[in-house]
Short mmCIF file of C-alpha atoms and ligand atoms in Angstrom, two decimals:
data_model
loop_
_atom_site.label_atom_id
_atom_site.label_comp_id
_atom_site.label_asym_id
_atom_site.label_seq_id
_atom_site.Cartn_x
_atom_site.Cartn_y
_atom_site.Cartn_z
CA MET A 1 124.96 34.16 -65.13
CA THR A 2 121.75 32.84 -63.62
CA ARG A 3 119.00 33.02 -66.22
CA LEU A 4 115.61 34.43 -65.33
CA PHE A 5 112.09 33.12 -66.10
CA GLY A 6 108.75 33.68 -64.43
CA VAL A 7 105.00 33.97 -64.44
CA ILE A 8 102.98 37.20 -64.55
CA GLY A 9 99.41 37.62 -63.32
CA ASP A 10 97.31 39.35 -60.68
CA PRO A 11 97.01 37.88 -58.11
CA ILE A 12 99.98 35.56 -58.50
CA SER A 13 100.82 34.20 -55.05
CA HIS A 14 98.53 31.16 -55.60
CA SER A 15 100.30 30.11 -58.81
CA LEU A 16 101.67 26.54 -58.86
CA SER A 17 103.98 27.30 -61.80
CA PRO A 18 107.02 28.44 -59.74
CA ALA A 19 107.04 25.13 -57.82
CA MET A 20 106.70 23.12 -61.04
CA HIS A 21 109.28 25.04 -63.08
CA ASN A 22 111.88 25.46 -60.34
CA ALA A 23 111.73 21.70 -59.75
CA ALA A 24 112.33 21.19 -63.48
CA LEU A 25 115.28 23.61 -63.52
CA ARG A 26 116.85 21.85 -60.54
CA ALA A 27 116.33 18.40 -62.04
CA LYS A 28 118.01 19.48 -65.30
CA HIS A 29 120.86 21.27 -63.41
CA LEU A 30 120.09 24.52 -65.22
CA ASP A 31 121.47 27.74 -63.73
CA ALA A 32 118.12 29.58 -63.83
CA VAL A 33 115.27 30.68 -61.59
CA TYR A 34 111.54 31.01 -62.20
CA ALA A 35 109.83 33.75 -60.17
CA PRO A 36 106.25 34.99 -59.72
CA PHE A 37 105.65 38.65 -60.68
CA GLU A 38 102.44 40.39 -59.67
CA VAL A 39 101.54 42.59 -62.63
CA PRO A 40 98.35 44.69 -62.46
CA ARG A 41 96.64 44.84 -65.83
CA ARG A 42 97.13 48.59 -66.23
CA TRP A 43 100.88 48.19 -65.74
CA LEU A 44 101.31 45.26 -68.11
CA ALA A 45 103.09 47.09 -70.97
CA PRO A 46 105.68 48.98 -68.89
CA MET A 47 106.28 46.05 -66.51
CA LEU A 48 106.78 43.68 -69.43
CA ARG A 49 109.32 46.11 -70.93
CA GLY A 50 111.04 46.30 -67.54
CA LEU A 51 111.22 42.53 -67.17
CA VAL A 52 112.72 42.19 -70.66
CA LEU A 53 115.27 44.92 -69.88
CA ALA A 54 116.13 43.08 -66.66
CA GLY A 55 117.00 40.04 -68.78
CA VAL A 56 113.95 37.80 -68.42
CA GLU A 57 114.07 35.15 -71.18
CA GLY A 58 110.68 33.55 -70.80
CA LEU A 59 107.36 34.08 -69.05
CA ASN A 60 104.09 32.36 -68.43
CA VAL A 61 101.04 34.60 -68.48
CA THR A 62 97.98 33.94 -66.35
CA VAL A 63 94.70 35.55 -65.33
CA PRO A 64 93.83 38.37 -66.09
CA LEU A 65 96.62 39.14 -68.56
CA LYS A 66 96.36 36.43 -71.25
CA GLU A 67 94.29 38.52 -73.67
CA ALA A 68 95.89 41.86 -72.80
CA ALA A 69 99.34 40.44 -73.65
CA VAL A 70 98.41 39.69 -77.27
CA PRO A 71 98.91 43.18 -78.78
CA LEU A 72 102.25 43.50 -76.98
CA MET A 73 103.81 40.53 -78.83
CA HIS A 74 106.05 40.91 -81.89
CA ARG A 75 104.95 37.47 -83.14
CA LEU A 76 102.18 35.03 -82.25
CA ASP A 77 101.94 31.29 -82.82
CA PRO A 78 98.75 30.06 -84.56
CA ALA A 79 97.05 28.99 -81.30
CA ALA A 80 97.68 32.33 -79.55
CA GLN A 81 96.59 34.17 -82.69
CA ALA A 82 93.37 32.16 -83.06
CA CYS A 83 92.45 32.10 -79.35
CA GLY A 84 93.40 35.75 -78.79
CA ALA A 85 95.31 34.73 -75.67
CA VAL A 86 98.96 34.21 -74.76
CA ASN A 87 100.08 31.95 -71.89
CA THR A 88 103.79 31.65 -72.79
CA ILE A 89 106.28 34.29 -73.94
CA VAL A 90 109.69 33.52 -75.39
CA VAL A 91 112.04 36.53 -75.39
CA ARG A 92 114.76 36.52 -78.07
CA GLY A 93 116.87 39.58 -78.83
CA GLY A 94 114.40 41.82 -77.05
CA ARG A 95 111.50 40.58 -79.20
CA LEU A 96 108.48 38.85 -77.68
CA HIS A 97 107.07 35.70 -79.25
CA GLY A 98 103.66 34.74 -77.79
CA PHE A 99 102.39 31.17 -77.63
CA ASN A 100 99.33 29.45 -76.22
CA THR A 101 100.22 26.01 -74.86
CA ASP A 102 96.86 25.34 -73.13
CA GLY A 103 95.49 23.44 -76.15
CA VAL A 104 98.62 21.29 -76.46
CA GLY A 105 98.47 20.64 -72.71
CA PHE A 106 94.84 19.60 -72.95
CA ALA A 107 95.49 17.23 -75.88
CA GLN A 108 98.41 15.62 -74.06
CA ALA A 109 96.28 15.20 -70.92
CA LEU A 110 93.60 13.41 -72.97
CA ARG A 111 96.24 11.14 -74.52
CA GLU A 112 97.26 10.13 -71.00
CA LEU A 113 93.68 8.85 -70.58
CA GLY A 114 94.03 6.69 -73.68
CA TRP A 115 92.37 9.18 -76.02
CA ARG A 116 93.35 8.97 -79.69
CA PRO A 117 93.20 12.14 -81.81
CA GLY A 118 90.32 12.04 -84.28
CA PRO A 119 86.72 13.12 -84.70
CA VAL A 120 84.96 13.60 -81.40
CA ARG A 121 81.45 14.28 -80.16
CA ALA A 122 82.25 16.63 -77.33
CA VAL A 123 80.32 18.74 -74.88
CA ILE A 124 82.21 21.62 -73.29
CA LEU A 125 80.76 23.17 -70.14
CA GLY A 126 81.82 26.83 -70.06
CA ALA A 127 82.60 29.50 -72.62
CA GLY A 128 85.54 31.43 -71.14
CA GLY A 129 89.22 31.44 -72.10
CA ALA A 130 89.85 27.82 -71.12
CA ALA A 131 86.82 26.59 -73.09
CA ARG A 132 88.18 28.47 -76.10
CA ALA A 133 91.58 26.74 -75.91
CA VAL A 134 89.86 23.33 -75.52
CA ALA A 135 87.50 23.97 -78.45
CA TRP A 136 90.40 25.12 -80.65
CA GLU A 137 92.29 21.91 -79.90
CA LEU A 138 89.32 19.56 -80.35
CA GLY A 139 88.43 21.37 -83.56
CA ARG A 140 91.57 20.05 -85.27
CA ALA A 141 89.73 16.87 -86.21
CA ALA A 142 87.44 17.33 -89.19
CA GLY A 143 84.04 15.77 -88.64
CA SER A 144 83.96 16.54 -84.94
CA ARG A 145 80.81 17.85 -83.29
CA ILE A 146 81.32 20.30 -80.42
CA THR A 147 78.49 21.57 -78.23
CA ILE A 148 79.03 24.51 -75.90
CA ALA A 149 76.88 24.61 -72.75
CA ASN A 150 77.28 27.73 -70.67
CA ARG A 151 75.46 29.57 -67.90
CA SER A 152 75.15 32.75 -69.96
CA ARG A 153 73.91 31.95 -73.44
CA GLY A 154 75.36 35.10 -75.02
CA ARG A 155 78.92 34.04 -74.22
CA ALA A 156 78.26 30.53 -75.55
CA VAL A 157 76.92 31.94 -78.81
CA ARG A 158 79.98 34.19 -79.19
CA LEU A 159 82.26 31.21 -78.65
CA THR A 160 80.45 29.11 -81.26
CA ARG A 161 80.60 31.96 -83.81
CA TRP A 162 84.33 32.18 -83.24
CA LEU A 163 84.74 28.40 -83.46
CA ARG A 164 82.87 28.22 -86.78
CA ARG A 165 85.26 30.85 -88.13
CA VAL A 166 88.55 29.33 -86.92
CA ARG A 167 87.54 25.65 -87.34
CA PRO A 168 85.08 25.54 -90.24
CA GLN A 169 85.56 21.77 -90.55
CA VAL A 170 83.66 20.99 -87.30
CA GLY A 171 79.96 21.00 -86.42
CA VAL A 172 79.14 23.40 -83.60
CA GLY A 173 76.11 23.76 -81.34
CA VAL A 174 74.89 25.54 -78.21
CA ALA A 175 72.90 24.00 -75.36
CA PRO A 176 71.59 25.33 -72.06
CA LEU A 177 73.24 23.94 -68.94
CA SER A 178 69.84 22.55 -67.92
CA GLN A 179 69.73 20.29 -71.03
CA VAL A 180 73.26 19.18 -71.77
CA PRO A 181 73.06 16.68 -74.66
CA LEU A 182 75.30 13.87 -73.42
CA GLN A 183 73.57 11.03 -75.27
CA GLY A 184 75.94 9.99 -78.06
CA ALA A 185 78.73 12.20 -76.71
CA THR A 186 82.19 10.65 -76.31
CA LEU A 187 83.83 13.45 -74.34
CA LEU A 188 82.65 15.84 -71.62
CA VAL A 189 84.93 18.71 -70.58
CA ASN A 190 84.28 20.98 -67.63
CA ALA A 191 85.86 24.35 -68.46
CA THR A 192 83.89 26.32 -65.87
CA THR A 193 85.16 27.35 -62.46
CA VAL A 194 82.58 25.05 -60.83
CA GLY A 195 84.49 22.52 -58.72
CA MET A 196 87.10 24.98 -57.46
CA SER A 197 85.26 25.10 -54.15
CA PRO A 198 84.85 21.75 -52.35
CA ARG A 199 81.22 22.75 -51.75
CA ASP A 200 80.45 22.95 -55.48
CA GLY A 201 77.86 20.52 -56.80
CA LEU A 202 77.38 19.03 -60.25
CA LEU A 203 76.34 21.14 -63.22
CA ILE A 204 74.67 18.18 -64.92
CA PRO A 205 72.53 15.28 -63.66
CA ALA A 206 74.81 12.44 -62.50
CA ASP A 207 72.81 9.81 -64.39
CA ALA A 208 73.72 11.46 -67.70
CA LEU A 209 77.31 10.25 -67.18
CA HIS A 210 77.17 7.08 -69.22
CA HIS A 211 79.70 4.28 -69.65
CA GLY A 212 82.13 5.03 -72.50
CA LEU A 213 82.11 8.78 -71.88
CA VAL A 214 85.52 10.31 -71.18
CA VAL A 215 85.26 13.14 -68.62
CA TYR A 216 87.95 15.78 -68.22
CA ASP A 217 87.59 18.49 -65.57
CA LEU A 218 89.96 21.43 -66.01
CA VAL A 219 89.72 22.22 -62.30
CA TYR A 220 93.02 20.94 -60.91
CA HIS A 221 92.74 21.63 -57.18
CA ARG A 222 91.17 18.31 -56.20
CA THR A 223 89.26 15.27 -57.40
CA THR A 224 86.08 17.20 -58.15
CA ARG A 225 82.61 15.85 -57.62
CA LEU A 226 82.26 15.55 -61.38
CA VAL A 227 85.37 13.36 -61.66
CA ALA A 228 84.39 11.23 -58.65
CA GLU A 229 80.83 10.71 -59.93
CA ALA A 230 82.04 9.94 -63.47
CA ARG A 231 84.47 7.28 -62.19
CA ARG A 232 81.75 5.78 -60.03
CA ARG A 233 79.65 5.35 -63.16
CA GLY A 234 82.42 3.65 -65.14
CA CYS A 235 83.73 6.65 -67.11
CA VAL A 236 87.42 7.34 -67.61
CA ALA A 237 87.86 10.67 -65.84
CA ALA A 238 90.60 13.04 -64.66
CA ASN A 239 91.01 16.49 -63.20
CA GLY A 240 93.02 19.33 -64.76
CA LEU A 241 96.35 18.66 -63.06
CA SER A 242 97.65 16.81 -66.11
CA MET A 243 96.74 19.72 -68.41
CA LEU A 244 98.53 22.13 -66.07
CA LEU A 245 101.55 19.83 -66.18
CA TYR A 246 101.63 19.45 -69.96
CA GLN A 247 101.05 23.11 -70.77
CA GLY A 248 103.99 23.87 -68.44
CA ALA A 249 106.09 21.16 -70.07
CA GLU A 250 105.43 22.72 -73.45
CA SER A 251 106.53 26.14 -72.13
CA PHE A 252 109.72 24.52 -70.82
CA ARG A 253 110.36 22.95 -74.24
CA LEU A 254 109.87 26.31 -75.96
CA TRP A 255 112.32 28.06 -73.61
CA TRP A 256 114.98 25.35 -73.45
CA ASN A 257 114.51 23.49 -76.71
CA ARG A 258 114.53 20.16 -74.88
CA PRO A 259 111.90 17.90 -73.29
CA ALA A 260 110.73 18.75 -69.80
CA PRO A 261 111.29 16.40 -66.83
CA LEU A 262 107.64 15.39 -66.52
CA ALA A 263 107.83 13.12 -63.47
CA VAL A 264 109.64 15.76 -61.41
CA MET A 265 107.22 18.48 -62.47
CA ARG A 266 104.18 16.33 -61.68
CA ARG A 267 105.53 15.53 -58.21
CA ALA A 268 106.19 19.22 -57.56
CA LEU A 269 102.64 20.11 -58.59
CA GLU A 270 101.12 17.44 -56.38
CA GLN A 271 103.19 18.60 -53.41
CA ALA A 272 102.34 22.27 -54.04
CA ILE A 273 98.62 21.48 -54.16
CA GLN A 274 98.76 19.63 -50.84
CA ALA A 275 100.80 22.40 -49.16
N1 NAP B 301 94.11 22.68 -65.88
C1 NAP B 301 94.60 23.72 -66.53
O1 NAP B 301 95.74 23.73 -67.00
C2 NAP B 301 93.73 24.94 -66.70
C3 NAP B 301 94.06 25.92 -67.63
C4 NAP B 301 93.20 27.03 -67.76
C5 NAP B 301 92.08 27.12 -66.96
N2 NAP B 301 91.80 26.14 -66.06
C6 NAP B 301 90.60 26.18 -65.21
O2 NAP B 301 89.47 26.31 -66.08
C7 NAP B 301 88.43 27.00 -65.40
C8 NAP B 301 87.91 28.13 -66.29
O3 NAP B 301 88.94 29.08 -66.50
P1 NAP B 301 88.74 30.33 -67.50
O4 NAP B 301 90.04 31.02 -67.58
O5 NAP B 301 88.05 29.90 -68.75
O6 NAP B 301 87.70 31.23 -66.66
P2 NAP B 301 86.68 32.32 -67.20
O7 NAP B 301 87.11 32.87 -68.52
O8 NAP B 301 86.44 33.24 -66.05
O9 NAP B 301 85.31 31.46 -67.46
C9 NAP B 301 84.62 30.93 -66.38
C10 NAP B 301 83.51 30.03 -66.90
O10 NAP B 301 82.88 29.41 -65.77
C11 NAP B 301 81.45 29.66 -65.84
N3 NAP B 301 80.92 29.71 -64.49
C12 NAP B 301 81.43 30.41 -63.43
N4 NAP B 301 80.67 30.21 -62.34
C13 NAP B 301 79.64 29.37 -62.72
C14 NAP B 301 78.53 28.80 -62.04
N5 NAP B 301 78.31 29.05 -60.73
N6 NAP B 301 77.72 27.99 -62.73
C15 NAP B 301 77.95 27.73 -64.04
N7 NAP B 301 78.98 28.24 -64.74
C16 NAP B 301 79.82 29.06 -64.08
C17 NAP B 301 81.34 30.96 -66.58
O11 NAP B 301 80.03 31.10 -67.09
P3 NAP B 301 79.48 32.57 -67.52
O12 NAP B 301 80.04 32.83 -68.89
O13 NAP B 301 78.02 32.39 -67.53
O14 NAP B 301 79.97 33.54 -66.49
C18 NAP B 301 82.41 30.77 -67.66
O15 NAP B 301 81.94 29.95 -68.70
C19 NAP B 301 89.04 27.47 -64.07
O16 NAP B 301 88.68 26.56 -63.07
C20 NAP B 301 90.54 27.40 -64.32
O17 NAP B 301 91.29 27.19 -63.13
C21 NAP B 301 92.61 25.05 -65.91
#
């Protein structure tokens, strides 16, 4: 029987995950489909029950349901537990196991840029859900220093309090967006939504982008101005497409217990973005 997987969110029609995962299923000759399901937040619990009853074996979870899904899981992996957000569900025997693969995806995307795991001096722009997953992942390395720069200071402070609790081995600071401390930093991550529109400018002065700085922009829709400017100034820089790919590959591995076909999935993502 054809096996069923999918992604839930609201809205969901823009999601690139169906293109990426259906390409992977085809490439691996798996008798399965991956469908988008629009799930309004207030209907999450009953719709999730319905999808499980209908035989769904695995789901991705996207905006605005990642946090709301947490209390509906029977088990959580450490990343989902710590971040308070689920982006992958594995269904086994009617029980829901929640994972968060965003951090793994981010780490893998950095490795693609030549990054080696270890202590880092990082500045993260943004303090939302994506910034949290990035901070959790970077916080693995004892001795790291992570500065959060966000438009609203209150949210940045909340994120740093959380980070000190879940990653006590790292140094944590807050900075205003107007004075982002990039001197001495080795990594800059944009985890804001700035860059999603082609009209968006830079959040930081371009001349702060110094040689030796690695720049990763979670926005995956295009080569953002930040990425273009960073490359122009000699930085290694990439947009968020690779993170999207690797978090999806990790979901695939969790569902199928085998490595994902990365090249096929990347091609599908690139084609879906251009469509
Ligand atoms: N590549 C991937 O796989 C991947 C995965 C997850 C997310 N993302 C991307 O990461 C980005 C953030 O996602 P999220 O889920 O963390 O969103 P979110 O929770 O809504 O957070 C949005 C962040 O952007 C900031 N922001 C919004 N507009 C701004 C502006 N005009 N100037 C300065 N800061 C602004 C917000 O600041 P305030 O707190 O002040 O509002 C907040 O820090 C999105 O572009 C998303 O597509 C990519």
